[in-house]
Coordinates of C-alpha atoms in Angstrom, one line a residue:
X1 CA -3.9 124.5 127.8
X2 CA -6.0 127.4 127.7
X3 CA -6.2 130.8 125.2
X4 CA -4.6 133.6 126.6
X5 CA -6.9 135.6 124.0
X6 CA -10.6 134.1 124.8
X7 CA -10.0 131.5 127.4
X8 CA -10.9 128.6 126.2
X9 CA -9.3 125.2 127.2
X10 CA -7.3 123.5 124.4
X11 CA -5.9 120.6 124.0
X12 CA -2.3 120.3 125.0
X13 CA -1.1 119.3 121.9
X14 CA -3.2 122.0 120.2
X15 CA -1.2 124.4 118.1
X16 CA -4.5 126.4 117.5
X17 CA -6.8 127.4 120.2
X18 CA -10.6 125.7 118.7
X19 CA -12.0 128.3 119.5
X20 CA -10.8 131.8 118.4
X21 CA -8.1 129.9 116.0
X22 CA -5.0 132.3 118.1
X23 CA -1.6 131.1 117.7
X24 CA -0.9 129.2 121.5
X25 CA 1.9 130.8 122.6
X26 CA 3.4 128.3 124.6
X27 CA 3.7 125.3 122.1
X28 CA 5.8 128.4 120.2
X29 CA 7.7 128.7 123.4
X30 CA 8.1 124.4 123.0
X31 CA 9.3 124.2 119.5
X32 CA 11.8 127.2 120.4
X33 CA 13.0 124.7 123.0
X34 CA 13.3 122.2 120.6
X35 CA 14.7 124.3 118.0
X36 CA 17.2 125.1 120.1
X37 CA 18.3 121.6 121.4
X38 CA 19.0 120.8 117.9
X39 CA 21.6 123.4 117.4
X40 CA 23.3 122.0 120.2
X41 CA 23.4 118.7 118.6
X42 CA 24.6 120.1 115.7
X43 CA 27.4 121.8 117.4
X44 CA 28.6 118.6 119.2
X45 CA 28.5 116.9 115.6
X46 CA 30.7 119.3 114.3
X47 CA 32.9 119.5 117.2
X48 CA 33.3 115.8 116.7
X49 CA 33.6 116.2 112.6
X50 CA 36.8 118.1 113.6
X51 CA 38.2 116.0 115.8
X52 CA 37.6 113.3 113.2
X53 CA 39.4 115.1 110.3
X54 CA 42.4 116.6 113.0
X55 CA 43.1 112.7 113.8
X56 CA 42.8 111.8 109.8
X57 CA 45.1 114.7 108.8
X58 CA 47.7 113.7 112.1
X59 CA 47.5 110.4 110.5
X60 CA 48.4 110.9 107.2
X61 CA 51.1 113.2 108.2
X62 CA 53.0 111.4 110.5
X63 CA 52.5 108.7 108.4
X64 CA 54.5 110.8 106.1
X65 CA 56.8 112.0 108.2
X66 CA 58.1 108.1 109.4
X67 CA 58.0 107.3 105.9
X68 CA 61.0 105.8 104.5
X69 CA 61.5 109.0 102.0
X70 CA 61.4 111.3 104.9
X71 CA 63.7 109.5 107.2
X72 CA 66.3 109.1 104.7
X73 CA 65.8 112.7 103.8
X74 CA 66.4 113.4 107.5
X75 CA 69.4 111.5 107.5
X76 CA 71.1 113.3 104.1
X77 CA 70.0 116.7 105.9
X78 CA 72.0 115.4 108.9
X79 CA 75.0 114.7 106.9
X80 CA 75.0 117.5 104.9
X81 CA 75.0 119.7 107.9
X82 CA 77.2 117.3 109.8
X83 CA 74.5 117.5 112.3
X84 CA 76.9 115.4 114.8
X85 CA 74.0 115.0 117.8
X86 CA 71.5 113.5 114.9
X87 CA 74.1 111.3 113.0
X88 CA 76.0 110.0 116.5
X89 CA 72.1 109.1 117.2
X90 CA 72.2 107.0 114.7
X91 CA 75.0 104.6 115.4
X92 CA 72.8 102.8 118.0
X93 CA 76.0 102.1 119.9
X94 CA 76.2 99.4 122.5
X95 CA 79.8 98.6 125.2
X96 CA 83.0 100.5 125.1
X97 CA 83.0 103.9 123.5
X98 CA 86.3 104.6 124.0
X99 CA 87.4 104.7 120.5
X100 CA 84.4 106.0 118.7
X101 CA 83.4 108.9 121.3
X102 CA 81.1 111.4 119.2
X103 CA 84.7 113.6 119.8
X104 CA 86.0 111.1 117.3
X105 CA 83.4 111.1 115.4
X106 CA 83.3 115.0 114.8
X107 CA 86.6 114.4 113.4
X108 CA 85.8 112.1 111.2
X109 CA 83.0 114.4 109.9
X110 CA 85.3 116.6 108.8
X111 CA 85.6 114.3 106.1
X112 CA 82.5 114.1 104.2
X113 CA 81.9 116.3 101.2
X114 CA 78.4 115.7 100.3
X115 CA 76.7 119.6 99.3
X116 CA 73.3 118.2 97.5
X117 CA 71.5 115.3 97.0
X118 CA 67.6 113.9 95.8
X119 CA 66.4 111.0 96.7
X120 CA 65.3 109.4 93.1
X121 CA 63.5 105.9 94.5
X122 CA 62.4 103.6 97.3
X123 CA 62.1 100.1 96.6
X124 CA 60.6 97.8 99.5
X125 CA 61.5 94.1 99.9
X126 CA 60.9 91.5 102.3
X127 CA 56.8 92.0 102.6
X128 CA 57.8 95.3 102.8
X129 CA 59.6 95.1 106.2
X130 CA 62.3 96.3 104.6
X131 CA 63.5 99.6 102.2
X132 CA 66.2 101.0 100.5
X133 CA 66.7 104.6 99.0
X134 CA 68.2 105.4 95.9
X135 CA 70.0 108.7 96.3
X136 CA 71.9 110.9 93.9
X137 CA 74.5 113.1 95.0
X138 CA 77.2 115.5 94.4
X139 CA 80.6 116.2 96.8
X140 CA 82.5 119.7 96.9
X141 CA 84.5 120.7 94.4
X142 CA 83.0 117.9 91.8
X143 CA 79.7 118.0 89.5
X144 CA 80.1 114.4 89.1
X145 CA 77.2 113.1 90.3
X146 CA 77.3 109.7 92.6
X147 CA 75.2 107.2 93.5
X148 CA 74.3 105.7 97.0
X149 CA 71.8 103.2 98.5
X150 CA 70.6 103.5 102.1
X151 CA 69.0 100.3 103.9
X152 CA 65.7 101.1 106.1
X153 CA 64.2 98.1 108.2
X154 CA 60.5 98.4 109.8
X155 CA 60.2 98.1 113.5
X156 CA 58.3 95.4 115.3
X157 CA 56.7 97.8 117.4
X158 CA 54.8 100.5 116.1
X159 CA 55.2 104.1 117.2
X160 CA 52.0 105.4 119.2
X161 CA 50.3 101.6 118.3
X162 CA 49.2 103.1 115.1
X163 CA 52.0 103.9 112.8
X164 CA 55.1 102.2 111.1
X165 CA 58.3 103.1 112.2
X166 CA 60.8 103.1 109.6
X167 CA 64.5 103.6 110.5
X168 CA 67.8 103.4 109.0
X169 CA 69.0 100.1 109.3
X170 CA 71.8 99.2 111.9
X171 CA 74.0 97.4 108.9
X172 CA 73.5 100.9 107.7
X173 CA 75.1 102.8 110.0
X174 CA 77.8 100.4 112.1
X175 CA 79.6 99.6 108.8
X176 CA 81.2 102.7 110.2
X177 CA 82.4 100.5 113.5
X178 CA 85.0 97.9 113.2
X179 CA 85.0 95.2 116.2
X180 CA 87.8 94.1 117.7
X181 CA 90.4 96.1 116.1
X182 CA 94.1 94.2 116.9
X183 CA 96.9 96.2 117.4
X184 CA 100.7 94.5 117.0
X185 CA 103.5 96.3 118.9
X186 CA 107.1 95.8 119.9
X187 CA 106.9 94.9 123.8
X188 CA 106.6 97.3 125.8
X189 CA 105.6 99.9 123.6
X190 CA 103.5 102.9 123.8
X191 CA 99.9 103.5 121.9
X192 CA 98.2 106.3 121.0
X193 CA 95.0 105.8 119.3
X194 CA 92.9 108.8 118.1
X195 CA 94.7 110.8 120.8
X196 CA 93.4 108.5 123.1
X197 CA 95.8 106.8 125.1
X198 CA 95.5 103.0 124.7
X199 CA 95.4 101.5 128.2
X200 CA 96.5 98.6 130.0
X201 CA 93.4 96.9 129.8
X202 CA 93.2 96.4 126.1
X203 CA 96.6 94.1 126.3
X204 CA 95.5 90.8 125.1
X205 CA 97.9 88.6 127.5
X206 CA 97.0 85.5 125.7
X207 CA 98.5 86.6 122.6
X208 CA 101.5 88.7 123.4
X209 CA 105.0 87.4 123.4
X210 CA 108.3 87.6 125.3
X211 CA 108.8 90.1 122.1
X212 CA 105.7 91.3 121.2
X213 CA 102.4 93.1 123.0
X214 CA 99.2 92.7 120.9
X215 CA 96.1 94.8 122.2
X216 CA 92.6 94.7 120.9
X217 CA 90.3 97.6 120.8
X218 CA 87.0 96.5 121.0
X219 CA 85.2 99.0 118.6
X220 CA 87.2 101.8 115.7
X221 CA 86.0 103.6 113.3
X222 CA 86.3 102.8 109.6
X223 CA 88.1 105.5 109.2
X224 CA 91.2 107.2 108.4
X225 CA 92.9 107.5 111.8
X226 CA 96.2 108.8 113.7
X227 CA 97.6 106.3 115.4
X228 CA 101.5 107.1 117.2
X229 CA 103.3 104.3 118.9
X230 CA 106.7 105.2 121.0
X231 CA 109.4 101.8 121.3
X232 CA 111.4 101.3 124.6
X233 CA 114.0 103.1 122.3
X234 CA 112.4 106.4 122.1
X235 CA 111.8 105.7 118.7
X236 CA 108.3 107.6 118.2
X237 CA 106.4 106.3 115.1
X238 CA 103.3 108.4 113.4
X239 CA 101.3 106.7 110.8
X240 CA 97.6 106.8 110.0
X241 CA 95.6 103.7 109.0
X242 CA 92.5 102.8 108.3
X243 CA 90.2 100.2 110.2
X244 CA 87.8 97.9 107.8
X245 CA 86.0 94.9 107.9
X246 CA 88.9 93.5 105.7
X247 CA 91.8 94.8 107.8
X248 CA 91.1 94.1 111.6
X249 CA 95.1 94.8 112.9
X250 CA 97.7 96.8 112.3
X251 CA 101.3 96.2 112.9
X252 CA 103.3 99.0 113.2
X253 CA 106.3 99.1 111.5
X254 CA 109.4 101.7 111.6
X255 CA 111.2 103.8 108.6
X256 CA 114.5 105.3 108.6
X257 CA 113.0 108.3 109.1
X258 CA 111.8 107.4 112.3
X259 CA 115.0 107.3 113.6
X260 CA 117.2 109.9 114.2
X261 CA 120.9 110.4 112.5
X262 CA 122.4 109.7 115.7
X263 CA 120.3 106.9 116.2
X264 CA 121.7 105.6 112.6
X265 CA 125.5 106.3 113.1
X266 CA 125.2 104.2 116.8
X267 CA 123.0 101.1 114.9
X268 CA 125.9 101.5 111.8
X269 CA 128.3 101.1 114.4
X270 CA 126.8 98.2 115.9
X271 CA 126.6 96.2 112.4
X272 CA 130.0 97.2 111.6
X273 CA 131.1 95.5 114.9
X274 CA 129.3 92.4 114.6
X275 CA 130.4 92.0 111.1
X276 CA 134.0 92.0 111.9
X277 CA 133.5 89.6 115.0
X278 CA 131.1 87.5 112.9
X279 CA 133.8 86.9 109.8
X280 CA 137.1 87.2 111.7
X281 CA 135.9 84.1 114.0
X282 CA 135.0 82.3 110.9
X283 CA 138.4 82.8 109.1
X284 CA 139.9 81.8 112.6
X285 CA 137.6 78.5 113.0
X286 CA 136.4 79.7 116.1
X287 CA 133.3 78.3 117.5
X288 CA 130.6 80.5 118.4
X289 CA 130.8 80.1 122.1
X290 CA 134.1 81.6 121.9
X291 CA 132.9 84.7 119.9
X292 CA 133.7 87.7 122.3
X293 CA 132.1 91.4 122.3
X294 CA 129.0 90.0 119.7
X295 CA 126.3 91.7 121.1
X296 CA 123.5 89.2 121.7
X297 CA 121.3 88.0 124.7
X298 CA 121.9 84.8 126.6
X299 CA 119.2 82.0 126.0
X300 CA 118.6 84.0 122.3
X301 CA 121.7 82.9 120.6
X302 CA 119.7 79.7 118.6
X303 CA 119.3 81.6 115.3
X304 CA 122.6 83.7 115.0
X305 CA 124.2 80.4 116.0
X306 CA 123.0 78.3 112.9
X307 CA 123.6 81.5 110.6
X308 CA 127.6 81.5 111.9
X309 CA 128.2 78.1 111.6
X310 CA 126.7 77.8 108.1
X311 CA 128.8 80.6 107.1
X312 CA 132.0 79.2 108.4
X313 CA 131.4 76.1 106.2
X314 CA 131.1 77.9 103.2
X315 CA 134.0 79.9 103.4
X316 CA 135.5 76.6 103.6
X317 CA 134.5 75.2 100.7
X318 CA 135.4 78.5 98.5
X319 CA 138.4 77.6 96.3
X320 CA 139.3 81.3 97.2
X321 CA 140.0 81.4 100.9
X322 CA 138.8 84.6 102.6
X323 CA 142.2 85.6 104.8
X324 CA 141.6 89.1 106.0
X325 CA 138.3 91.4 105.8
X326 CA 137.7 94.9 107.0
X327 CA 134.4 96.5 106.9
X328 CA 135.4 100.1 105.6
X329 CA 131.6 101.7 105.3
X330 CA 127.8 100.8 106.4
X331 CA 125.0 102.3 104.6
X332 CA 121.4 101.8 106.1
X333 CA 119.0 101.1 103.0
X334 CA 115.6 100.4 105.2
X335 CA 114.5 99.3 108.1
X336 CA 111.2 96.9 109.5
X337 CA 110.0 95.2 112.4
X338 CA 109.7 91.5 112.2
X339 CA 107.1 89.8 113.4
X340 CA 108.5 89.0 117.5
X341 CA 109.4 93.1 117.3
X342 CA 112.6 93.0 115.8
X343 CA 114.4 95.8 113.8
X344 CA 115.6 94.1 110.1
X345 CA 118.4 96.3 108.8
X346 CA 119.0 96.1 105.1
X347 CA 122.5 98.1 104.1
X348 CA 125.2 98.3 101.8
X349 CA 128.5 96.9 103.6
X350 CA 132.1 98.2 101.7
X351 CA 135.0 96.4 103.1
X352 CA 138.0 95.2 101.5
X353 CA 139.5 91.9 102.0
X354 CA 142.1 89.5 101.3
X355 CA 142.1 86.1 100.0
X356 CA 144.6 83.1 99.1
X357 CA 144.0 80.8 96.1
X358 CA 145.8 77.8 94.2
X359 CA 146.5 78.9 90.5
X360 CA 146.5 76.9 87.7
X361 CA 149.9 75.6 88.5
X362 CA 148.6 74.5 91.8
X363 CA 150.9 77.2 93.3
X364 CA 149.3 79.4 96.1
X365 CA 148.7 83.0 95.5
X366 CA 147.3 86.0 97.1
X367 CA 144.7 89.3 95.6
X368 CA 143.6 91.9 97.9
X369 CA 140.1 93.6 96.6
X370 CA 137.7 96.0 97.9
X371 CA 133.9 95.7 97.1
X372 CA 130.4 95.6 98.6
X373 CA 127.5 93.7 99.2
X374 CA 123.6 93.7 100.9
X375 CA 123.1 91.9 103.9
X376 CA 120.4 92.1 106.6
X377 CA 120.8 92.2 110.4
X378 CA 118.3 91.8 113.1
X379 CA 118.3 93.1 116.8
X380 CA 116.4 93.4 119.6
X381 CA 116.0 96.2 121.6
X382 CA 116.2 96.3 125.4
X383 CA 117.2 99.3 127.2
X384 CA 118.1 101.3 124.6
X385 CA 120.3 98.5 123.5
X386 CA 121.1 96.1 120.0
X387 CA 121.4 92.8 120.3
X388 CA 122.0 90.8 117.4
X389 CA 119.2 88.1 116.9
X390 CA 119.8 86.6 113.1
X391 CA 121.8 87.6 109.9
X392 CA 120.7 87.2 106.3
X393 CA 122.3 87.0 102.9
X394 CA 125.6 87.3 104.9
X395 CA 128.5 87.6 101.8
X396 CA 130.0 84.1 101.3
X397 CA 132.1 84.3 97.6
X398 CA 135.0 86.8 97.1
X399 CA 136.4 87.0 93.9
X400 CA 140.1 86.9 93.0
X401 CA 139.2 89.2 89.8

């Protein structure tokens, strides 16, 4: 290398020329070079120092966020908001959605009266592949404050291969869904469930009787639910029940109120009938095949049969001997369905009768009374209908006093 100021050749390494002592310009020019690429290496450190802490602060905060605190705190928020897209989410819901549509589930929101909450602890179990959350919370219109515990389960799989994935645990969230949900109705009968119609395809054929249809609805909610079933009769019953893992089926059952007054005066009419056929052919002797006008299916007489007969032998072993009865007054007390779809019929009968008696001088005599008594009727509808299918606590004793 030589001096730009006297000449003279240096060495290259030389910093100095030897001979004048000048400063060599170009090994300035070098280490400006070198200066520089050092710069550059110290930019690409602390590009990659960034990157470093960008991935360390990502991890730590989803971390956080998947957290078993921050889930369930997602969860509350959800269902303080009755954020219905988030909590229907939850559910996880496999098969038929018939019956718990996230319609059905908006409803059922409706419901829920949580306004504020903390979450005071997580406890972990199981090698910690399981949580649960302790929560305090208050509802509308109460500062009482309540206490609730919500299961979280760890994945298998983690979420991006790095990070544990907490959720709230199935058990958690399908207590809310009851399986196979049975529903008991008179044959025939129409279902309404949730203001969904309840189709053909639900009738369990197995099951059902000549008397009774039972369907089964493969998934409800445990919850309080509308449920309106019409008879063959026109009889429309309303009722709401409630689905739980303790009460899987419902049998509906019908109330005086369900039926209608002039509904009432034609069934009163039909007891009154079958009452009088029923006594006067046991004062007569009659047998039951010669019965006439008692309403009752052929090939369904078995019951009512036994029931006539046995009360025909009592009245024959009273000392006082029934002679003459009219039934003067029916008064329906309640009504329920039996368990093959029949109506049961409590009432109050009035009727006034006459019997015959030996005295104390063995010397026959005669009283006429009036009086009343609680018996039980039960018919079967078909085609809008009664027929008579058994008779309880039918009045045996009449008094002469």
């Amino acid at each position: 290398m030589y001096c730009k100021e006297c000449g003279t050749k240096n060495k290259k390494e030389a910093l100095f020329c030897e001979e004048c002592g000048k400063k060599l310009k170009e090994k300035k020019k070098e280490f400006q070079e070198r200066k520089q690429l050092s710069k550059k290496t110290k930019s690409i450190m602390g590009i990659i120092t960034i990157i470093i802490l960008f991935f360390s602060f990502s991890f730590i905060f989803l971390s956080y966020m998947l957290s078993p605190k921050k889930v369930t705190e997602r969860y509350m928020e959800a269902l303080v908001n009755g954020d219905i897209n988030k909590l229907y989410s939850y559910l996880e819901i496999k098969g038929d959605k018939t019956f718990i549509s996230k319609e059905i589930y908006q409803e059922i929101l409706k419901e829920n009266k949580i306004i504020n909450y903390h979450i005071t602890d997580i406890e972990y179990g199981n090698n910690k592949l399981t949580a649960s959350a302790s929560i305090v919370y208050t509802e509308k219109d109460s500062k009482e404050e309540k206490i609730m515990r919500i299961s979280l389960i760890k994945q298998k799989k983690k979420w991006l291969l790095f990070f544990d994935d907490w959720r709230i645990s199935s058990s958690e969230t399908n207590d809310k869904i009851v399986e196979d949900f049975k529903i008991i109705v008179p044959k025939n009968a129409k279902i309404t469930y949730a203001g969904i119609e309840v189709k053909e395809n639900y009738l369990d054929k197995n099951s059902s009787t000549d008397t009774t249809d039972i369907y089964i609805l493969k998934q409800v909610f445990r919850a309080s639910t509308k449920i309106v079933v019409e008879l063959e009769n026109g009889y429309q019953i309303e009722d709401e029940i409630t689905p739980s893992i303790y009460k899987r089926s419902y049998t509906v059952n019908v109330s005086l109120n369900d039926i209608t007054k002039e509904e009432q005066e034609k069934i009163k009419t039909s007891i009154k009938n079958d009452l009088t056929i029923l006594y006067e052919g046991a004062i007569e002797d009659k047998s039951f095949d010669d019965l006439e006008h008692l309403s009752i299916e052929k090939g369904n007489t078995e019951t009512i049969e036994k029931k006539y007969n046995a009360l025909k032998e009592k009245l024959k072993q009273s000392y006082n001997i029934l002679t003459t009865i009219e039934f003067t007054n029916i008064t329906l007390s309640s009504v329920n369905l039996d368990e093959f779809g029949n109506l049961e019929f409590r009432f109050k009968a009035n009727y006034q009768y006459g019997i015959k008696y030996l005295d104390s001088a063995s010397q026959e005599q005669v009283k006429s009374r009036e009086s009343y008594t609680y018996m039980n009727l039960s018919y079967h509808m078909k085609n809008k209908t009664y027929y008579i299918v058994d008779a309880n606590h039918l009045e045996d004793y009449f008094s002469r006093y």
